[in-house]
PDB file of C-alpha atoms and ligand atoms in Angstrom:
ATOM      1  CA  MET A 214       9.392 -25.925  44.902  1.00 57.00           C
ATOM      2  CA  ALA A 215       7.559 -29.274  45.058  1.00 57.00           C
ATOM      3  CA  ALA A 216       3.851 -29.180  44.148  1.00 63.00           C
ATOM      4  CA  PRO A 217       2.020 -27.871  47.243  1.00 62.00           C
ATOM      5  CA  GLY A 218       0.543 -30.834  49.071  1.00 69.00           C
ATOM      6  CA  GLY A 219       2.144 -33.276  46.619  1.00 72.00           C
ATOM      7  CA  ALA A 220       1.201 -34.250  43.066  1.00 75.00           C
ATOM      8  CA  GLY A 221      -2.382 -35.599  42.997  1.00 81.00           C
ATOM      9  CA  PRO A 222      -4.276 -37.523  45.676  1.00 92.00           C
ATOM     10  CA  ILE A 223      -1.979 -39.402  48.028  1.00 95.00           C
ATOM     11  CA  GLY A 224      -2.944 -42.480  50.110  1.00 96.00           C
ATOM     12  CA  PRO A 225      -3.461 -44.110  52.479  1.00 97.00           C
ATOM     13  CA  TYR A 226      -7.223 -43.647  52.712  1.00 98.00           C
ATOM     14  CA  PRO A 227      -9.438 -44.594  55.652  1.00 98.00           C
ATOM     15  CA  PRO A 228     -11.818 -47.538  55.002  1.00 97.00           C
ATOM     16  CA  SER A 229     -14.826 -45.236  54.506  1.00 97.00           C
ATOM     17  CA  ILE A 230     -13.195 -43.582  51.474  1.00 97.00           C
ATOM     18  CA  VAL A 231     -14.117 -45.649  48.420  1.00 96.00           C
ATOM     19  CA  GLY A 232     -13.666 -44.635  44.774  1.00 96.00           C
ATOM     20  CA  GLU A 233     -11.595 -41.963  43.069  1.00 96.00           C
ATOM     21  CA  GLU A 234     -13.963 -39.065  43.675  1.00 97.00           C
ATOM     22  CA  ALA A 235     -14.063 -39.737  47.416  1.00 97.00           C
ATOM     23  CA  GLN A 236     -10.282 -40.064  47.477  1.00 97.00           C
ATOM     24  CA  VAL A 237      -9.837 -36.691  45.765  1.00 97.00           C
ATOM     25  CA  GLU A 238     -12.242 -35.069  48.223  1.00 97.00           C
ATOM     26  CA  TYR A 239     -10.569 -36.723  51.221  1.00 98.00           C
ATOM     27  CA  ASP A 240      -7.160 -35.584  49.948  1.00 97.00           C
ATOM     28  CA  LYS A 241      -8.416 -31.974  49.904  1.00 96.00           C
ATOM     29  CA  VAL A 242      -9.911 -32.176  53.396  1.00 97.00           C
ATOM     30  CA  ARG A 243      -6.754 -33.775  54.827  1.00 97.00           C
ATOM     31  CA  ARG A 244      -4.766 -30.947  53.272  1.00 95.00           C
ATOM     32  CA  ARG A 245      -6.971 -28.347  54.928  1.00 94.00           C
ATOM     33  CA  VAL A 246      -6.621 -30.107  58.270  1.00 96.00           C
ATOM     34  CA  LEU A 247      -2.840 -30.099  57.864  1.00 95.00           C
ATOM     35  CA  TRP A 248      -2.905 -26.398  56.942  1.00 93.00           C
ATOM     36  CA  THR A 249      -4.511 -25.567  60.271  1.00 93.00           C
ATOM     37  CA  LEU A 250      -1.325 -26.579  62.130  1.00 95.00           C
ATOM     38  CA  PRO A 251       0.233 -23.398  63.510  1.00 95.00           C
ATOM     39  CA  TYR A 252       3.825 -22.775  62.390  1.00 96.00           C
ATOM     40  CA  GLY A 253       6.577 -20.241  62.716  1.00 97.00           C
ATOM     41  CA  LEU A 254       8.322 -18.951  59.599  1.00 98.00           C
ATOM     42  CA  TYR A 255      12.086 -18.805  59.333  1.00 98.00           C
ATOM     43  CA  VAL A 256      15.020 -18.315  57.007  1.00 98.00           C
ATOM     44  CA  VAL A 257      17.351 -21.306  57.097  1.00 98.00           C
ATOM     45  CA  GLY A 258      20.999 -20.615  56.350  1.00 98.00           C
ATOM     46  CA  SER A 259      23.264 -23.274  54.848  1.00 98.00           C
ATOM     47  CA  ARG A 260      26.795 -23.538  53.572  1.00 98.00           C
ATOM     48  CA  ALA A 261      29.127 -26.011  51.875  1.00 98.00           C
ATOM     49  CA  GLY A 262      32.621 -24.676  51.221  1.00 98.00           C
ATOM     50  CA  GLU A 263      32.146 -21.165  49.866  1.00 96.00           C
ATOM     51  CA  ARG A 264      28.578 -21.861  48.660  1.00 97.00           C
ATOM     52  CA  ARG A 265      25.997 -20.229  50.903  1.00 98.00           C
ATOM     53  CA  ASN A 266      22.219 -20.056  50.781  1.00 98.00           C
ATOM     54  CA  GLY A 267      19.168 -18.892  52.672  1.00 98.00           C
ATOM     55  CA  MET A 268      15.699 -20.396  52.318  1.00 98.00           C
ATOM     56  CA  THR A 269      12.199 -19.727  53.630  1.00 98.00           C
ATOM     57  CA  LEU A 270      11.017 -22.627  55.795  1.00 98.00           C
ATOM     58  CA  ASN A 271       8.174 -23.309  58.217  1.00 98.00           C
ATOM     59  CA  TRP A 272       8.819 -26.974  59.041  1.00 98.00           C
ATOM     60  CA  ALA A 273      11.102 -26.322  61.999  1.00 98.00           C
ATOM     61  CA  THR A 274      10.803 -27.466  65.584  1.00 98.00           C
ATOM     62  CA  GLN A 275      12.846 -28.270  68.645  1.00 98.00           C
ATOM     63  CA  VAL A 276      12.871 -32.064  69.042  1.00 98.00           C
ATOM     64  CA  SER A 277      14.909 -32.709  72.225  1.00 98.00           C
ATOM     65  CA  PHE A 278      15.969 -30.963  75.478  1.00 98.00           C
ATOM     66  CA  GLU A 279      19.093 -32.941  76.161  1.00 98.00           C
ATOM     67  CA  PRO A 280      20.876 -32.651  73.832  1.00 98.00           C
ATOM     68  CA  LYS A 281      19.349 -29.476  72.385  1.00 98.00           C
ATOM     69  CA  LEU A 282      18.153 -30.646  69.003  1.00 98.00           C
ATOM     70  CA  MET A 283      16.318 -28.823  66.221  1.00 98.00           C
ATOM     71  CA  GLY A 284      14.664 -30.565  63.294  1.00 98.00           C
ATOM     72  CA  ILE A 285      13.865 -29.079  59.879  1.00 99.00           C
ATOM     73  CA  GLY A 286      12.064 -30.638  56.906  1.00 98.00           C
ATOM     74  CA  VAL A 287      13.807 -29.763  53.642  1.00 98.00           C
ATOM     75  CA  GLU A 288      12.835 -30.671  50.067  1.00 98.00           C
ATOM     76  CA  LYS A 289      15.359 -32.894  48.392  1.00 98.00           C
ATOM     77  CA  THR A 290      15.356 -30.707  45.271  1.00 97.00           C
ATOM     78  CA  ALA A 291      16.307 -27.554  47.199  1.00 97.00           C
ATOM     79  CA  LEU A 292      19.835 -26.180  47.003  1.00 97.00           C
ATOM     80  CA  THR A 293      19.633 -25.940  50.803  1.00 98.00           C
ATOM     81  CA  HIS A 294      19.278 -29.731  50.947  1.00 98.00           C
ATOM     82  CA  GLU A 295      22.494 -30.182  48.980  1.00 98.00           C
ATOM     83  CA  LEU A 296      24.382 -27.662  51.110  1.00 98.00           C
ATOM     84  CA  ILE A 297      23.250 -29.089  54.467  1.00 99.00           C
ATOM     85  CA  ALA A 298      23.964 -32.682  53.384  1.00 98.00           C
ATOM     86  CA  GLU A 299      27.438 -31.630  52.214  1.00 98.00           C
ATOM     87  CA  GLY A 300      28.334 -28.964  54.775  1.00 98.00           C
ATOM     88  CA  GLY A 301      26.790 -30.621  57.831  1.00 98.00           C
ATOM     89  CA  THR A 302      25.427 -27.418  59.388  1.00 99.00           C
ATOM     90  CA  PHE A 303      22.386 -25.125  59.246  1.00 99.00           C
ATOM     91  CA  SER A 304      21.124 -22.006  60.949  1.00 99.00           C
ATOM     92  CA  VAL A 305      17.537 -21.142  61.839  1.00 99.00           C
ATOM     93  CA  ASN A 306      16.992 -17.385  61.583  1.00 98.00           C
ATOM     94  CA  ILE A 307      14.033 -16.083  63.565  1.00 98.00           C
ATOM     95  CA  ILE A 308      12.522 -13.113  61.777  1.00 98.00           C
ATOM     96  CA  SER A 309      10.702 -10.068  63.100  1.00 98.00           C
ATOM     97  CA  ARG A 310       7.009  -9.840  62.244  1.00 98.00           C
ATOM     98  CA  GLU A 311       7.768  -6.448  60.736  1.00 97.00           C
ATOM     99  CA  ASP A 312      10.169  -8.042  58.277  1.00 96.00           C
ATOM    100  CA  ARG A 313       7.541 -10.372  56.776  1.00 94.00           C
ATOM    101  CA  ALA A 314       8.490  -9.266  53.220  1.00 93.00           C
ATOM    102  CA  ILE A 315      11.790 -11.054  53.687  1.00 93.00           C
ATOM    103  CA  VAL A 316      10.273 -14.527  53.239  1.00 91.00           C
ATOM    104  CA  ARG A 317       9.458 -13.881  49.580  1.00 93.00           C
ATOM    105  CA  LYS A 318      13.131 -13.122  48.957  1.00 95.00           C
ATOM    106  CA  PHE A 319      14.265 -16.577  50.031  1.00 97.00           C
ATOM    107  CA  THR A 320      12.109 -18.924  47.995  1.00 93.00           C
ATOM    108  CA  LYS A 321      14.780 -19.660  45.394  1.00 89.00           C
ATOM    109  CA  PRO A 322      18.574 -19.909  45.523  1.00 89.00           C
ATOM    110  CA  VAL A 323      19.919 -16.541  46.641  1.00 95.00           C
ATOM    111  CA  GLU A 324      22.481 -14.226  45.123  1.00 96.00           C
ATOM    112  CA  VAL A 325      25.468 -14.141  47.384  1.00 97.00           C
ATOM    113  CA  ASP A 326      27.787 -11.134  47.463  1.00 96.00           C
ATOM    114  CA  GLU A 327      30.826 -12.374  49.347  1.00 93.00           C
ATOM    115  CA  THR A 328      32.515  -8.979  49.421  1.00 95.00           C
ATOM    116  CA  ALA A 329      29.528  -7.018  50.661  1.00 97.00           C
ATOM    117  CA  LYS A 330      28.514 -10.056  52.762  1.00 97.00           C
ATOM    118  CA  THR A 331      24.925 -10.076  51.601  1.00 98.00           C
ATOM    119  CA  LEU A 332      22.386 -12.748  50.644  1.00 97.00           C
ATOM    120  CA  ASN A 333      19.955 -11.220  48.149  1.00 95.00           C
ATOM    121  CA  GLY A 334      20.971  -7.826  49.521  1.00 96.00           C
ATOM    122  CA  PHE A 335      20.440  -8.798  53.193  1.00 97.00           C
ATOM    123  CA  ALA A 336      23.541  -8.451  55.357  1.00 98.00           C
ATOM    124  CA  PHE A 337      24.824 -11.651  56.925  1.00 98.00           C
ATOM    125  CA  HIS A 338      27.722 -12.880  59.007  1.00 98.00           C
ATOM    126  CA  ASP A 339      29.002 -16.402  59.461  1.00 98.00           C
ATOM    127  CA  GLY A 340      28.084 -18.113  62.720  1.00 98.00           C
ATOM    128  CA  VAL A 341      30.369 -20.369  64.769  1.00 98.00           C
ATOM    129  CA  THR A 342      29.610 -23.236  62.367  1.00 98.00           C
ATOM    130  CA  GLY A 343      30.445 -20.986  59.403  1.00 98.00           C
ATOM    131  CA  THR A 344      26.798 -20.950  58.357  1.00 98.00           C
ATOM    132  CA  PRO A 345      25.310 -17.599  57.296  1.00 98.00           C
ATOM    133  CA  ILE A 346      23.155 -15.762  59.847  1.00 98.00           C
ATOM    134  CA  LEU A 347      21.100 -12.747  58.789  1.00 98.00           C
ATOM    135  CA  ASP A 348      22.129  -9.613  60.665  1.00 98.00           C
ATOM    136  CA  GLN A 349      18.495  -8.555  60.945  1.00 97.00           C
ATOM    137  CA  ALA A 350      17.269 -11.847  62.448  1.00 98.00           C
ATOM    138  CA  VAL A 351      15.778 -11.300  65.909  1.00 98.00           C
ATOM    139  CA  GLY A 352      17.652 -14.389  67.043  1.00 98.00           C
ATOM    140  CA  TYR A 353      19.253 -17.468  65.610  1.00 99.00           C
ATOM    141  CA  LEU A 354      20.033 -21.106  66.308  1.00 99.00           C
ATOM    142  CA  ASP A 355      23.287 -22.267  64.760  1.00 99.00           C
ATOM    143  CA  CYS A 356      23.254 -26.059  64.382  1.00 99.00           C
ATOM    144  CA  GLU A 357      25.546 -28.942  63.580  1.00 99.00           C
ATOM    145  CA  LEU A 358      23.888 -31.794  61.694  1.00 99.00           C
ATOM    146  CA  ARG A 359      23.548 -34.945  63.820  1.00 98.00           C
ATOM    147  CA  GLN A 360      21.061 -37.075  61.883  1.00 98.00           C
ATOM    148  CA  THR A 361      19.296 -37.137  58.552  1.00 98.00           C
ATOM    149  CA  VAL A 362      15.984 -38.946  58.211  1.00 98.00           C
ATOM    150  CA  ASP A 363      14.844 -39.799  54.699  1.00 98.00           C
ATOM    151  CA  LEU A 364      11.152 -38.903  54.341  1.00 97.00           C
ATOM    152  CA  GLY A 365      10.590 -39.372  50.612  1.00 96.00           C
ATOM    153  CA  GLY A 366      10.281 -35.947  49.016  1.00 95.00           C
ATOM    154  CA  HIS A 367      11.923 -34.301  52.009  1.00 98.00           C
ATOM    155  CA  SER A 368      14.674 -35.038  54.489  1.00 98.00           C
ATOM    156  CA  PHE A 369      14.365 -34.255  58.166  1.00 98.00           C
ATOM    157  CA  PHE A 370      17.668 -32.756  59.217  1.00 99.00           C
ATOM    158  CA  ILE A 371      18.285 -32.934  62.963  1.00 99.00           C
ATOM    159  CA  GLY A 372      20.931 -30.588  64.256  1.00 98.00           C
ATOM    160  CA  GLU A 373      22.390 -29.826  67.673  1.00 99.00           C
ATOM    161  CA  VAL A 374      22.276 -26.188  68.697  1.00 99.00           C
ATOM    162  CA  VAL A 375      25.912 -25.154  69.135  1.00 98.00           C
ATOM    163  CA  ASP A 376      25.204 -21.418  69.370  1.00 98.00           C
ATOM    164  CA  ALA A 377      22.109 -19.300  69.934  1.00 98.00           C
ATOM    165  CA  ALA A 378      21.626 -15.600  70.599  1.00 98.00           C
ATOM    166  CA  PHE A 379      19.290 -12.653  70.290  1.00 98.00           C
ATOM    167  CA  GLN A 380      20.336  -9.900  67.914  1.00 98.00           C
ATOM    168  CA  ALA A 381      17.365  -7.651  68.678  1.00 98.00           C
ATOM    169  CA  ASP A 382      15.133  -6.945  71.641  1.00 98.00           C
ATOM    170  CA  GLU A 383      13.947 -10.254  73.072  1.00 98.00           C
ATOM    171  CA  ALA A 384      10.391  -8.905  73.172  1.00 98.00           C
ATOM    172  CA  THR A 385      10.262  -8.420  69.393  1.00 98.00           C
ATOM    173  CA  GLU A 386       7.226 -10.182  67.914  1.00 98.00           C
ATOM    174  CA  VAL A 387       8.420 -12.941  65.648  1.00 98.00           C
ATOM    175  CA  LEU A 388       7.097 -14.073  62.294  1.00 98.00           C
ATOM    176  CA  ARG A 389       4.530 -16.849  62.015  1.00 97.00           C
ATOM    177  CA  MET A 390       2.975 -18.590  59.069  1.00 95.00           C
ATOM    178  CA  GLU A 391      -0.304 -16.725  59.564  1.00 94.00           C
ATOM    179  CA  ASP A 392       1.489 -13.432  58.873  1.00 95.00           C
ATOM    180  CA  THR A 393       1.758 -14.338  55.196  1.00 92.00           C
ATOM    181  CA  ARG A 394      -0.832 -15.394  52.631  1.00 88.00           C
ATOM    182  CA  MET A 395       1.491 -18.148  51.464  1.00 87.00           C
ATOM    183  CA  ASN A 396       1.172 -21.673  52.684  1.00 86.00           C
ATOM    184  CA  TYR A 397       3.274 -24.799  52.599  1.00 93.00           C
ATOM    185  CA  GLY A 398       2.350 -28.316  53.568  1.00 90.00           C
ATOM    186  CA  GLY A 399      -0.941 -30.133  53.382  1.00 92.00           C
TER     187      GLY A 399
HETATM  188  C1  FMN B 626       5.776 -19.858  53.200  1.00 59.76           C
HETATM  189  C2  FMN B 626       6.733 -20.896  52.703  1.00 59.76           C
HETATM  190  C3  FMN B 626       7.165 -21.913  53.533  1.00 59.76           C
HETATM  191  C4  FMN B 626       8.064 -22.886  53.073  1.00 59.76           C
HETATM  192  N1  FMN B 626       8.452 -23.896  53.909  1.00 59.76           N
HETATM  193  C5  FMN B 626       9.296 -24.839  53.452  1.00 59.76           C
HETATM  194  C6  FMN B 626       9.714 -25.910  54.300  1.00 59.76           C
HETATM  195  O1  FMN B 626       9.334 -26.001  55.455  1.00 59.76           O
HETATM  196  N2  FMN B 626      10.541 -26.849  53.768  1.00 59.76           N
HETATM  197  C7  FMN B 626      10.978 -26.801  52.470  1.00 59.76           C
HETATM  198  O2  FMN B 626      11.724 -27.683  52.049  1.00 59.76           O
HETATM  199  N3  FMN B 626      10.621 -25.780  51.663  1.00 59.76           N
HETATM  200  C8  FMN B 626       9.806 -24.809  52.121  1.00 59.76           C
HETATM  201  N4  FMN B 626       9.438 -23.787  51.304  1.00 59.76           N
HETATM  202  C9  FMN B 626       9.906 -23.787  49.920  1.00 59.76           C
HETATM  203  C10 FMN B 626      11.300 -23.237  49.796  1.00 59.76           C
HETATM  204  O3  FMN B 626      11.385 -21.937  50.351  1.00 59.76           O
HETATM  205  C11 FMN B 626      11.623 -23.212  48.292  1.00 59.76           C
HETATM  206  O4  FMN B 626      11.465 -24.510  47.768  1.00 59.76           O
HETATM  207  C12 FMN B 626      12.975 -22.772  47.955  1.00 59.76           C
HETATM  208  O5  FMN B 626      12.989 -22.645  46.550  1.00 59.76           O
HETATM  209  C13 FMN B 626      14.064 -23.734  48.263  1.00 59.76           C
HETATM  210  O6  FMN B 626      15.195 -22.958  48.293  1.00 59.76           O
HETATM  211  P1  FMN B 626      16.615 -23.344  47.743  1.00 59.76           P
HETATM  212  O7  FMN B 626      16.475 -24.164  46.470  1.00 59.76           O
HETATM  213  O8  FMN B 626      17.181 -21.997  47.522  1.00 59.76           O
HETATM  214  O9  FMN B 626      17.318 -24.079  48.829  1.00 59.76           O
HETATM  215  C14 FMN B 626       8.548 -22.811  51.747  1.00 59.76           C
HETATM  216  C15 FMN B 626       8.135 -21.774  50.912  1.00 59.76           C
HETATM  217  C16 FMN B 626       7.245 -20.834  51.372  1.00 59.76           C
HETATM  218  C17 FMN B 626       6.806 -19.742  50.441  1.00 59.76           C
END
């Protein structure tokens, strides 16, 4: 994973911030402001050929009504980045609040059992795009990649929702960033 918040103080700085000490302090405050943004927490599925992966991600949002587009911010060093760039699809798995432990299981490349159809022991099936979808996800958005925006350390992958469904009761409370002690961003 990239260093949380980036490596060292990162500009630009407002005019009132002068000198290294002030820049370091400003960098910390800006990080805390960014951390206050409320996020959901998801497992993103990806696939290129027979290589499949699942990864914990909070930088996900709908970005258009018509067409129905979802955007996700993915680190360039992540296996998921390679698989989405190559395979041209991704799935956003919406997780039950009760399954919060799951997010810790998807913070590095997963072990795939193609016979048992599991990712790190969690049952999956392939969606209409062929991308893995966790059986225990409350719902999912299966997406075809439409655009990739280069953001430096990350890429913003924009995908069109080609299939979406609930797999559990629609009223199930879904996982949010505040349900874990972990953070990402800033
Ligand atoms: C709570 C949490 C949220 C995360 N959110 C993101 C995210 O939005 N984008 C991202 O690229 N990585 C995110 N990560 C880091 C990835 O889960 C991690 O880098 C993972 O190793 C990449 O997986 P991969 O190499 O298996 O594809 C997050 C990690 C945690 C613990």
